[in-house]
Amino acid sequence: MDKIIRFTISLPEALLDGLDKKVTEQGYASRSEFIRDLIREKMIKDEWEGGYDEVIGVLTIIYTHHQNDLVQKITEVQHDANVHIMCNTHVHINHENCLETVMLKGMADDIVSFSQKISALKGVKFAKLVKAAVPIS
Amino acid sequence: MDKIIRFTISLPEALLDGLDKKVTEQGYASRSEFIRDLIREKMIKDEWEGGYDEVIGVLTIIYTHHQNDLVQKITEVQHDANVHIMCNTHVHINHENCLETVMLKGMADDIVSFSQKISALKGVKFAKLVKAAVPIS
Amino acid sequence: MDKIIRFTISLPEALLDGLDKKVTEQGYASRSEFIRDLIREKMIKDEWEGGYDEVIGVLTIIYTHHQNDLVQKITEVQHDANVHIMCNTHVHINHENCLETVMLKGMADDIVSFSQKISALKGVKFAKLVKAAVPIS
Amino acid sequence: MDKIIRFTISLPEALLDGLDKKVTEQGYASRSEFIRDLIREKMIKDEWEGGYDEVIGVLTIIYTHHQNDLVQKITEVQHDANVHIMCNTHVHINHENCLETVMLKGMADDIVSFSQKISALKGVKFAKLVKAAVPIS
């Protein structure tokens, strides 16, 4: 496990009160834990904008399996992709539609372009990419 | 399959040119297909804001399995939740961290509050909720 | 000015290194200043989702002044609105289009519905609402 | 004014019903008008991601004028900026805080970096950038 460093910060009193309210309301164990999550989130956002390192993406799609050849085409796009596909998960949400997540690793641009290709396929009705990254700690 | 209706819309020429460029660039099969995706996306966004119907959510989390009891706590939150959990998927992204997606069905508020509870657990380093819905067509 | 409180937080070393890099890169004066901004941003986001207090919105629109009666209609929507309009600013971005910001104060729902009405007017080509709030400190 | 082109698109019946409901609810004059707004919004989003053309940004900030030299520093950042500042608007939201919008024109990257510099100044408590563009039609 990583070494833990303690240090002091200063906040205006009203802001600290607000922080403590959030920590309690949202069920965080401590101020530190809450602030860690804020910092991590900011870092991941910047990492995607910078585009220098490998990042992680999760693509959520909803599509109709009644569409001819769609499953075939999704598979082809996946095989041609310049990204590492870690895992696919698939559930049936009603008689016509499937919900699927695709977990991806690669460069930000490649993950975005992969997601656009999937999203453009006829029969894919919804597509949204979550931009994540391996946490530095 | 749903009945398909044809109708006429009008666009300024320059906007239509821009549309056609998008359709080609992003690999859509037709203008109709592109416009359908825009309409569906707008509807899902509004459905989440309205909060009247059951919607679908996909929660992506990254957490350390070295954190004591975390897996236990995630399971407990899931069992107490006022949402239907359709499926969990789990991959190991390095020796310390796990990437997991949780597919959810329920009321928008309940899905948001479930996601906040998971996100606040000590050891959960990243959490992002994708707001989706069963497509009306 | 508000009383300033000092307190200690703990971060894993790698996360602290990452934080320090951000602080330097983005030109912040101190870690405290950076963390304050993260906390404030999170609070404002939650305030809009909660919907209990008066908030601040800034609506940016782009519209064509060649559209018949549009300026008249924008003014009417503003006069009927259940929100306090603090200020309008208007610049001409080319011979046809105007860029305008509308600064608003009121309940979150009312600001959203006001923005939707403006956005739907024929000739309004772009509309985006920034969700802000009076900072607690 | 731009030449208007009419063309036919096809939608599944349920999706068309949904579209018509949106058009009515949100007070749009016609389906065409609604679809035009969706296309324009998508284009502007892509234009900012592409980064090839001049775009428009509106930066909203909230800051305390009690902070020493802040107004001076904001002015300096503006004078050194590699972007065209079209207009500043300023209102007092309470005895301590000011709300300001800055309308900008320039390359996407320069507008983002300008906004980050302003956002990092001590005393600037909130900063959010709206990404817009001159509509192609």
Coordinates of C-alpha atoms in Angstrom, one line a residue:
Chain A
M1 CA 0.0 0.0 0.0
D2 CA 1.0 3.6 -0.6
K3 CA 2.6 5.8 2.1
I4 CA 0.1 8.2 3.6
I5 CA 1.2 11.8 4.0
R6 CA -0.6 14.2 6.4
F7 CA -0.6 18.0 5.8
T8 CA -2.6 21.1 6.7
I9 CA -5.0 23.0 4.6
S10 CA -7.0 26.1 5.4
L11 CA -10.6 26.8 4.5
P12 CA -13.0 29.7 5.3
E13 CA -15.2 28.5 8.2
A14 CA -18.4 28.6 6.2
L15 CA -16.9 26.4 3.5
L16 CA -15.6 24.0 6.1
D17 CA -19.1 23.7 7.6
G18 CA -20.4 23.0 4.1
L19 CA -17.8 20.4 3.5
D20 CA -18.6 18.6 6.8
K21 CA -22.3 18.6 5.9
K22 CA -21.5 16.9 2.5
V23 CA -19.2 14.4 4.2
T24 CA -22.0 13.4 6.6
E25 CA -24.9 13.5 4.1
Q26 CA -23.1 11.4 1.5
G27 CA -21.8 9.0 4.1
Y28 CA -18.1 9.5 3.7
A29 CA -15.8 8.2 6.5
S30 CA -13.8 11.4 6.7
R31 CA -13.0 14.8 5.1
S32 CA -9.8 13.3 3.7
E33 CA -11.7 10.6 2.0
F34 CA -14.1 13.1 0.4
I35 CA -11.2 15.4 -0.7
R36 CA -9.3 12.4 -2.2
D37 CA -12.3 11.6 -4.4
L38 CA -12.5 15.2 -5.6
I39 CA -8.8 15.2 -6.5
R40 CA -9.0 11.9 -8.3
E41 CA -12.0 12.9 -10.3
K42 CA -10.3 16.2 -11.4
M43 CA -7.1 14.2 -12.4
I44 CA -8.9 11.8 -14.5
K45 CA -10.8 14.6 -16.3
D46 CA -7.5 16.3 -17.0
E47 CA -5.8 13.1 -18.1
W48 CA -8.4 12.6 -20.8
E49 CA -8.0 16.2 -22.0
G50 CA -4.3 15.9 -22.0
G51 CA -4.3 12.7 -24.0
Y52 CA -0.7 11.6 -23.2
D53 CA -1.3 8.4 -21.2
E54 CA -3.3 5.2 -21.6
V55 CA -6.7 5.6 -20.0
I56 CA -9.7 3.5 -19.3
G57 CA -13.2 3.8 -20.9
V58 CA -16.5 2.1 -20.4
L59 CA -18.9 2.4 -23.3
T60 CA -22.5 1.7 -22.5
I61 CA -24.7 1.0 -25.5
I62 CA -28.4 0.0 -26.0
Y63 CA -29.3 -1.7 -29.3
T64 CA -31.9 -3.8 -31.0
H65 CA -30.9 -7.3 -31.7
H66 CA -33.6 -7.4 -34.4
Q67 CA -31.3 -5.3 -36.6
N68 CA -29.8 -7.5 -39.3
D69 CA -26.1 -8.2 -38.8
L70 CA -25.7 -5.7 -36.0
V71 CA -24.1 -8.1 -33.6
Q72 CA -21.8 -9.2 -36.4
K73 CA -20.8 -5.6 -37.1
I74 CA -20.2 -4.7 -33.5
T75 CA -17.9 -7.7 -33.3
E76 CA -16.1 -6.6 -36.4
V77 CA -15.5 -3.0 -35.1
Q78 CA -14.2 -4.5 -31.9
H79 CA -11.7 -6.7 -33.7
D80 CA -10.4 -3.9 -35.9
A81 CA -10.1 -1.5 -33.0
N82 CA -6.9 0.1 -31.9
V83 CA -7.9 -0.4 -28.3
H84 CA -7.7 -3.2 -25.8
I85 CA -11.2 -4.6 -25.0
M86 CA -11.1 -6.0 -21.6
C87 CA -14.7 -7.3 -21.2
N88 CA -18.2 -7.2 -22.7
T89 CA -21.3 -7.5 -20.6
H90 CA -24.7 -8.0 -22.1
V91 CA -28.3 -8.0 -20.6
H92 CA -31.7 -8.1 -22.2
I93 CA -33.8 -5.2 -21.1
N94 CA -36.9 -6.1 -23.1
H95 CA -37.9 -8.4 -25.9
E96 CA -36.2 -6.0 -28.4
N97 CA -33.4 -4.2 -26.7
C98 CA -30.0 -5.2 -25.3
L99 CA -27.9 -3.2 -22.8
E100 CA -24.2 -3.7 -23.2
T101 CA -21.1 -2.4 -21.5
V102 CA -17.6 -2.6 -23.1
M103 CA -14.6 -2.0 -20.9
L104 CA -11.7 -0.5 -22.8
K105 CA -8.1 0.4 -22.3
G106 CA -6.0 2.6 -24.7
M107 CA -5.2 6.1 -25.8
A108 CA -8.0 8.6 -25.3
D109 CA -8.4 9.4 -29.0
D110 CA -8.6 5.8 -30.0
I111 CA -11.3 5.1 -27.3
V112 CA -13.3 8.0 -28.5
S113 CA -13.1 7.0 -32.2
F114 CA -14.0 3.4 -31.3
S115 CA -17.0 4.6 -29.4
Q116 CA -18.1 6.8 -32.3
K117 CA -17.9 3.9 -34.7
I118 CA -20.1 1.7 -32.5
S119 CA -22.5 4.5 -31.9
A120 CA -23.0 5.1 -35.6
L121 CA -24.1 1.5 -36.4
K122 CA -27.7 1.2 -37.5
G123 CA -29.7 -0.3 -34.6
V124 CA -27.5 1.2 -31.9
K125 CA -29.9 3.6 -30.1
F126 CA -27.9 4.9 -27.3
A127 CA -24.2 5.2 -26.6
K128 CA -22.3 6.9 -23.8
L129 CA -18.7 6.7 -22.9
V130 CA -17.4 7.0 -19.3
K131 CA -13.9 8.4 -19.1
A132 CA -11.9 6.7 -16.4
A133 CA -8.3 5.9 -15.7
V134 CA -6.2 3.7 -13.5
P135 CA -6.0 5.7 -10.2
I136 CA -2.5 6.8 -9.3
S137 CA -3.4 6.0 -5.7
Chain B
M1 CA -40.9 -4.1 -35.3
D2 CA -42.2 -0.6 -35.1
K3 CA -44.0 1.0 -38.1
I4 CA -41.8 3.5 -39.9
I5 CA -43.2 6.9 -40.7
R6 CA -41.8 9.2 -43.4
F7 CA -42.1 13.0 -43.2
T8 CA -40.5 16.1 -44.5
I9 CA -38.3 18.6 -42.7
S10 CA -36.6 21.7 -43.9
L11 CA -33.1 22.9 -43.1
P12 CA -31.1 25.9 -44.3
E13 CA -28.7 24.7 -47.0
A14 CA -25.5 25.3 -45.0
L15 CA -26.9 23.3 -42.1
L16 CA -27.9 20.5 -44.3
D17 CA -24.3 20.4 -45.8
G18 CA -23.0 20.3 -42.3
L19 CA -25.3 17.5 -41.4
D20 CA -24.3 15.4 -44.4
K21 CA -20.6 15.9 -43.5
K22 CA -21.3 14.5 -40.0
V23 CA -23.2 11.6 -41.4
T24 CA -20.3 10.6 -43.6
E25 CA -17.5 11.3 -41.2
Q26 CA -19.1 9.4 -38.3
G27 CA -20.1 6.5 -40.6
Y28 CA -23.9 6.7 -40.2
A29 CA -26.0 4.9 -42.8
S30 CA -28.3 7.8 -43.4
R31 CA -29.5 11.3 -42.3
S32 CA -32.5 9.6 -40.7
E33 CA -30.3 7.3 -38.6
F34 CA -28.2 10.3 -37.4
I35 CA -31.3 12.3 -36.5
R36 CA -32.9 9.4 -34.7
D37 CA -29.9 9.1 -32.4
L38 CA -30.0 12.9 -31.6
I39 CA -33.7 12.6 -30.8
R40 CA -33.3 9.6 -28.6
E41 CA -30.4 11.1 -26.7
K42 CA -32.4 14.3 -26.0
M43 CA -35.4 12.2 -24.8
I44 CA -33.3 10.2 -22.4
K45 CA -31.8 13.4 -21.0
D46 CA -35.2 14.8 -20.4
E47 CA -36.6 11.6 -18.9
W48 CA -33.9 11.7 -16.2
E49 CA -34.7 15.3 -15.5
G50 CA -38.4 14.7 -15.3
G51 CA -38.1 11.8 -13.0
Y52 CA -41.5 10.2 -13.6
D53 CA -40.7 6.9 -15.3
E54 CA -38.4 4.0 -14.6
V55 CA -35.0 4.5 -16.1
I56 CA -31.8 2.6 -16.6
G57 CA -28.4 3.5 -15.1
V58 CA -25.0 2.0 -15.5
L59 CA -22.6 2.8 -12.6
T60 CA -18.9 2.4 -13.3
I61 CA -16.6 2.2 -10.3
I62 CA -13.0 1.7 -9.6
Y63 CA -11.9 0.5 -6.2
T64 CA -9.1 -1.2 -4.3
H65 CA -9.8 -4.7 -3.1
H66 CA -7.1 -4.2 -0.5
Q67 CA -9.6 -2.1 1.4
N68 CA -10.9 -4.1 4.3
D69 CA -14.5 -5.2 4.0
L70 CA -15.1 -3.1 0.9
V71 CA -16.5 -5.9 -1.2
Q72 CA -18.7 -6.9 1.7
K73 CA -20.0 -3.3 2.0
I74 CA -20.6 -2.9 -1.7
T75 CA -22.7 -6.1 -1.5
E76 CA -24.7 -4.8 1.5
V77 CA -25.5 -1.5 -0.2
Q78 CA -26.7 -3.5 -3.2
H79 CA -28.9 -5.7 -1.1
D80 CA -30.5 -2.7 0.7
A81 CA -31.0 -0.7 -2.5
N82 CA -34.4 0.4 -3.7
V83 CA -33.3 -0.3 -7.3
H84 CA -33.2 -3.4 -9.4
I85 CA -29.6 -4.6 -10.0
M86 CA -29.6 -6.4 -13.3
C87 CA -25.9 -7.3 -13.5
N88 CA -22.4 -6.7 -12.1
T89 CA -19.3 -7.1 -14.1
H90 CA -15.8 -7.0 -12.7
V91 CA -12.3 -6.9 -14.1
H92 CA -8.9 -6.5 -12.5
I93 CA -7.1 -3.5 -14.0
N94 CA -3.9 -4.0 -11.9
H95 CA -2.7 -5.8 -8.8
E96 CA -4.6 -3.3 -6.6
N97 CA -7.6 -2.0 -8.5
C98 CA -10.8 -3.4 -9.8
L99 CA -13.1 -1.9 -12.5
E100 CA -16.8 -2.8 -12.1
T101 CA -20.0 -1.9 -13.8
V102 CA -23.4 -2.2 -12.2
M103 CA -26.5 -2.2 -14.4
L104 CA -29.5 -0.7 -12.7
K105 CA -33.2 -0.2 -13.3
G106 CA -35.4 2.0 -11.2
M107 CA -36.6 5.6 -10.5
A108 CA -34.0 8.3 -11.3
D109 CA -33.7 9.5 -7.7
D110 CA -33.2 6.0 -6.3
I111 CA -30.4 5.2 -8.8
V112 CA -28.7 8.5 -8.0
S113 CA -28.8 7.9 -4.3
F114 CA -27.6 4.3 -4.7
S115 CA -24.7 5.6 -6.8
Q116 CA -23.8 8.2 -4.1
K117 CA -23.7 5.5 -1.4
I118 CA -21.4 3.3 -3.4
S119 CA -19.2 6.2 -4.3
A120 CA -18.8 7.3 -0.7
L121 CA -17.4 4.0 0.5
K122 CA -13.8 4.1 1.6
G123 CA -11.7 2.5 -1.1
V124 CA -14.0 3.4 -4.0
K125 CA -11.7 5.8 -6.0
F126 CA -13.9 6.6 -9.0
A127 CA -17.6 6.4 -9.6
K128 CA -19.6 7.7 -12.6
L129 CA -23.2 7.1 -13.5
V130 CA -24.4 6.8 -17.1
K131 CA -28.1 7.8 -17.4
A132 CA -29.9 5.7 -20.0
A133 CA -33.4 4.5 -20.5
V134 CA -35.3 1.8 -22.4
P135 CA -35.6 3.4 -25.9
I136 CA -39.2 4.0 -26.9
S137 CA -38.3 2.9 -30.3
Chain C
M1 CA -14.1 38.5 5.7
D2 CA -14.8 34.9 6.8
K3 CA -12.7 33.3 9.6
I4 CA -10.1 30.8 8.2
I5 CA -9.8 27.4 9.8
R6 CA -6.8 25.2 9.5
F7 CA -7.0 21.4 9.7
T8 CA -5.1 18.3 8.7
I9 CA -5.9 15.9 5.9
S10 CA -4.1 12.8 4.8
L11 CA -3.5 11.6 1.2
P12 CA -1.5 8.7 -0.2
E13 CA 1.9 10.0 -1.4
A14 CA 1.3 9.4 -5.1
L15 CA -2.0 11.3 -4.9
L16 CA -0.3 14.2 -3.1
D17 CA 2.4 14.3 -5.8
G18 CA -0.4 14.4 -8.4
L19 CA -2.1 17.2 -6.6
D20 CA 1.0 19.3 -6.3
K21 CA 1.6 18.9 -10.1
K22 CA -1.9 20.2 -10.8
V23 CA -1.5 23.1 -8.4
T24 CA 1.7 24.2 -10.2
E25 CA 0.6 23.5 -13.8
Q26 CA -2.7 25.4 -13.4
G27 CA -1.1 28.3 -11.6
Y28 CA -2.8 28.0 -8.2
A29 CA -1.3 29.8 -5.3
S30 CA -1.6 26.8 -2.9
R31 CA -3.0 23.4 -2.3
S32 CA -5.7 25.0 -0.1
E33 CA -6.8 27.2 -2.9
F34 CA -7.1 24.3 -5.3
I35 CA -9.0 22.2 -2.9
R36 CA -11.4 25.1 -2.0
D37 CA -12.3 25.4 -5.7
L38 CA -13.0 21.6 -5.9
I39 CA -15.2 21.8 -2.9
R40 CA -17.1 24.8 -4.1
E41 CA -17.7 23.3 -7.5
K42 CA -19.1 20.1 -5.9
M43 CA -21.4 22.1 -3.6
I44 CA -22.9 24.1 -6.5
K45 CA -23.5 20.9 -8.5
D46 CA -25.3 19.4 -5.5
E47 CA -27.3 22.6 -4.8
W48 CA -28.7 22.5 -8.3
E49 CA -29.7 18.8 -7.9
G50 CA -31.2 19.4 -4.5
G51 CA -33.4 22.3 -5.7
Y52 CA -34.1 23.8 -2.2
D53 CA -32.3 27.1 -2.4
E54 CA -32.2 30.1 -4.7
V55 CA -29.4 29.6 -7.2
I56 CA -27.8 31.6 -10.0
G57 CA -27.9 30.8 -13.7
V58 CA -26.2 32.3 -16.7
L59 CA -28.0 31.6 -20.0
T60 CA -25.9 32.0 -23.2
I61 CA -27.8 32.2 -26.4
I62 CA -27.0 32.9 -30.1
Y63 CA -29.8 34.0 -32.3
T64 CA -30.5 35.7 -35.6
H65 CA -31.9 39.2 -35.3
H66 CA -33.3 38.7 -38.9
Q67 CA -36.0 36.5 -37.4
N68 CA -39.3 38.4 -37.2
D69 CA -40.3 39.5 -33.8
L70 CA -37.7 37.4 -32.0
V71 CA -36.3 40.2 -29.9
Q72 CA -39.9 41.1 -29.0
K73 CA -40.6 37.5 -28.0
I74 CA -37.4 37.1 -25.9
T75 CA -38.4 40.3 -24.1
E76 CA -41.9 38.9 -23.4
V77 CA -40.6 35.6 -22.1
Q78 CA -38.3 37.6 -19.8
H79 CA -41.2 39.7 -18.5
D80 CA -43.4 36.7 -17.8
A81 CA -40.6 34.7 -16.1
N82 CA -40.7 33.6 -12.6
V83 CA -37.1 34.4 -12.1
H84 CA -35.1 37.5 -11.4
I85 CA -33.2 38.7 -14.4
M86 CA -30.2 40.6 -13.2
C87 CA -28.6 41.6 -16.5
N88 CA -28.5 41.1 -20.2
T89 CA -25.5 41.5 -22.4
H90 CA -25.5 41.5 -26.2
V91 CA -22.8 41.5 -28.8
H92 CA -23.0 41.2 -32.6
I93 CA -20.8 38.2 -33.7
N94 CA -21.5 38.7 -37.4
H95 CA -24.0 40.5 -39.7
E96 CA -26.7 38.0 -38.9
N97 CA -26.1 36.5 -35.4
C98 CA -26.1 37.9 -31.9
L99 CA -24.5 36.5 -28.8
E100 CA -26.3 37.2 -25.6
T101 CA -25.9 36.3 -21.9
V102 CA -28.8 36.5 -19.4
M103 CA -27.8 36.5 -15.7
L104 CA -30.6 35.0 -13.6
K105 CA -31.4 34.4 -9.9
G106 CA -34.2 32.1 -8.7
M107 CA -35.2 28.5 -8.0
A108 CA -33.4 25.9 -10.1
D109 CA -36.6 24.6 -11.7
D110 CA -37.7 28.0 -12.7
I111 CA -34.4 28.9 -14.3
V112 CA -34.4 25.7 -16.2
S113 CA -37.9 26.2 -17.5
F114 CA -37.1 29.8 -18.4
S115 CA -34.1 28.7 -20.4
Q116 CA -36.1 26.0 -22.2
K117 CA -38.7 28.6 -23.3
I118 CA -36.0 30.9 -24.7
S119 CA -34.2 28.1 -26.3
A120 CA -37.4 26.9 -28.2
L121 CA -38.0 30.3 -29.8
K122 CA -37.6 30.2 -33.6
G123 CA -34.4 31.9 -34.5
V124 CA -32.6 31.0 -31.3
K125 CA -29.8 28.7 -32.6
F126 CA -27.8 27.9 -29.5
A127 CA -28.7 28.0 -25.8
K128 CA -26.6 26.7 -22.9
L129 CA -27.2 27.3 -19.2
V130 CA -24.4 27.6 -16.7
K131 CA -25.5 26.5 -13.2
A132 CA -23.9 28.6 -10.5
A133 CA -24.7 29.8 -7.0
V134 CA -23.8 32.5 -4.5
P135 CA -20.7 30.9 -2.9
I136 CA -21.1 30.2 0.8
S137 CA -17.6 31.5 1.3
Chain D
M1 CA -30.9 34.7 -45.7
D2 CA -29.9 31.1 -46.4
K3 CA -31.7 28.9 -48.9
I4 CA -34.0 26.4 -47.3
I5 CA -33.9 22.8 -48.4
R6 CA -36.7 20.3 -47.8
F7 CA -36.1 16.6 -47.5
T8 CA -37.7 13.4 -46.1
I9 CA -36.6 11.5 -43.1
S10 CA -38.1 8.3 -41.6
L11 CA -38.7 7.6 -37.9
P12 CA -40.3 4.7 -36.1
E13 CA -43.8 5.7 -35.2
A14 CA -43.2 5.7 -31.4
L15 CA -40.1 7.9 -31.8
L16 CA -42.1 10.3 -33.9
D17 CA -44.8 10.5 -31.2
G18 CA -42.1 11.2 -28.7
L19 CA -40.6 13.9 -30.9
D20 CA -44.0 15.6 -31.3
K21 CA -44.5 15.5 -27.6
K22 CA -41.2 17.3 -27.0
V23 CA -41.9 19.9 -29.7
T24 CA -45.2 20.8 -28.1
E25 CA -44.0 20.6 -24.4
Q26 CA -41.0 22.8 -25.0
G27 CA -42.9 25.2 -27.2
Y28 CA -41.1 24.7 -30.5
A29 CA -42.8 26.0 -33.7
S30 CA -42.2 22.9 -35.7
R31 CA -40.4 19.5 -35.8
S32 CA -37.9 21.1 -38.2
E33 CA -37.0 23.8 -35.7
F34 CA -36.4 21.2 -33.0
I35 CA -34.3 19.1 -35.2
R36 CA -32.3 22.1 -36.4
D37 CA -31.4 22.9 -32.8
L38 CA -30.3 19.3 -32.1
I39 CA -28.0 19.3 -35.2
R40 CA -26.5 22.7 -34.4
E41 CA -25.7 21.6 -30.8
K42 CA -24.1 18.4 -32.0
M43 CA -22.0 20.4 -34.5
I44 CA -20.7 22.9 -32.0
K45 CA -19.8 20.1 -29.6
D46 CA -17.8 18.4 -32.4
E47 CA -16.2 21.7 -33.5
W48 CA -14.7 22.2 -30.0
E49 CA -13.4 18.7 -30.0
G50 CA -11.9 19.0 -33.4
G51 CA -10.1 22.2 -32.6
Y52 CA -9.6 23.4 -36.2
D53 CA -11.7 26.5 -36.4
E54 CA -12.2 29.7 -34.4
V55 CA -14.9 29.2 -31.9
I56 CA -16.8 31.3 -29.3
G57 CA -16.6 30.9 -25.6
V58 CA -18.4 32.5 -22.7
L59 CA -16.6 32.3 -19.4
T60 CA -18.8 32.8 -16.3
I61 CA -16.9 33.6 -13.1
I62 CA -17.8 34.4 -9.5
Y63 CA -15.1 36.1 -7.4
T64 CA -14.7 38.2 -4.3
H65 CA -13.6 41.8 -4.9
H66 CA -12.2 41.8 -1.4
Q67 CA -9.3 39.8 -2.6
N68 CA -6.3 42.1 -3.0
D69 CA -5.3 42.9 -6.6
L70 CA -7.7 40.3 -8.0
V71 CA -9.4 42.8 -10.4
Q72 CA -5.9 43.9 -11.4
K73 CA -4.8 40.3 -12.1
I74 CA -7.9 39.4 -14.1
T75 CA -7.3 42.4 -16.3
E76 CA -3.6 41.4 -16.8
V77 CA -4.5 37.9 -17.8
Q78 CA -7.0 39.4 -20.2
H79 CA -4.4 41.7 -21.8
D80 CA -1.9 38.9 -22.2
A81 CA -4.4 36.4 -23.6
N82 CA -4.1 34.9 -27.1
V83 CA -7.9 35.3 -27.5
H84 CA -10.2 38.1 -28.6
I85 CA -12.2 39.4 -25.7
M86 CA -15.4 40.8 -27.1
C87 CA -17.2 42.0 -23.9
N88 CA -17.1 41.8 -20.1
T89 CA -20.3 42.1 -18.0
H90 CA -20.3 42.5 -14.3
V91 CA -23.0 42.4 -11.6
H92 CA -22.8 42.5 -7.8
I93 CA -24.6 39.4 -6.4
N94 CA -24.0 40.3 -2.7
H95 CA -21.7 42.6 -0.7
E96 CA -18.8 40.4 -1.3
N97 CA -19.2 38.5 -4.5
C98 CA -19.3 39.6 -8.2
L99 CA -20.7 37.6 -11.1
E100 CA -19.0 38.2 -14.4
T101 CA -19.2 36.9 -17.9
V102 CA -16.4 37.2 -20.5
M103 CA -17.3 36.7 -24.2
L104 CA -14.4 35.3 -26.1
K105 CA -13.4 34.4 -29.7
G106 CA -10.4 32.3 -30.7
M107 CA -9.0 28.8 -31.0
A108 CA -10.5 26.2 -28.7
D109 CA -7.2 25.5 -26.9
D110 CA -6.5 29.2 -26.3
I111 CA -9.9 29.8 -24.8
V112 CA -9.6 26.8 -22.5
S113 CA -6.1 27.9 -21.3
F114 CA -7.3 31.5 -20.8
S115 CA -10.2 30.1 -18.7
Q116 CA -7.9 28.0 -16.6
K117 CA -5.7 30.9 -15.8
I118 CA -8.6 33.0 -14.7
S119 CA -10.0 30.1 -12.7
A120 CA -6.8 29.6 -10.8
L121 CA -6.5 33.2 -9.5
K122 CA -6.9 33.4 -5.7
G123 CA -10.4 34.8 -5.0
V124 CA -12.1 33.3 -8.1
K125 CA -14.5 30.9 -6.5
F126 CA -16.4 29.6 -9.5
A127 CA -15.6 29.4 -13.2
K128 CA -17.4 27.6 -16.0
L129 CA -16.8 27.9 -19.7
V130 CA -19.7 27.6 -22.3
K131 CA -18.5 26.3 -25.6
A132 CA -20.3 27.9 -28.5
A133 CA -19.6 28.8 -32.1
V134 CA -20.8 31.0 -34.9
P135 CA -23.7 29.0 -36.3
I136 CA -23.2 27.9 -39.8
S137 CA -26.8 28.7 -40.5

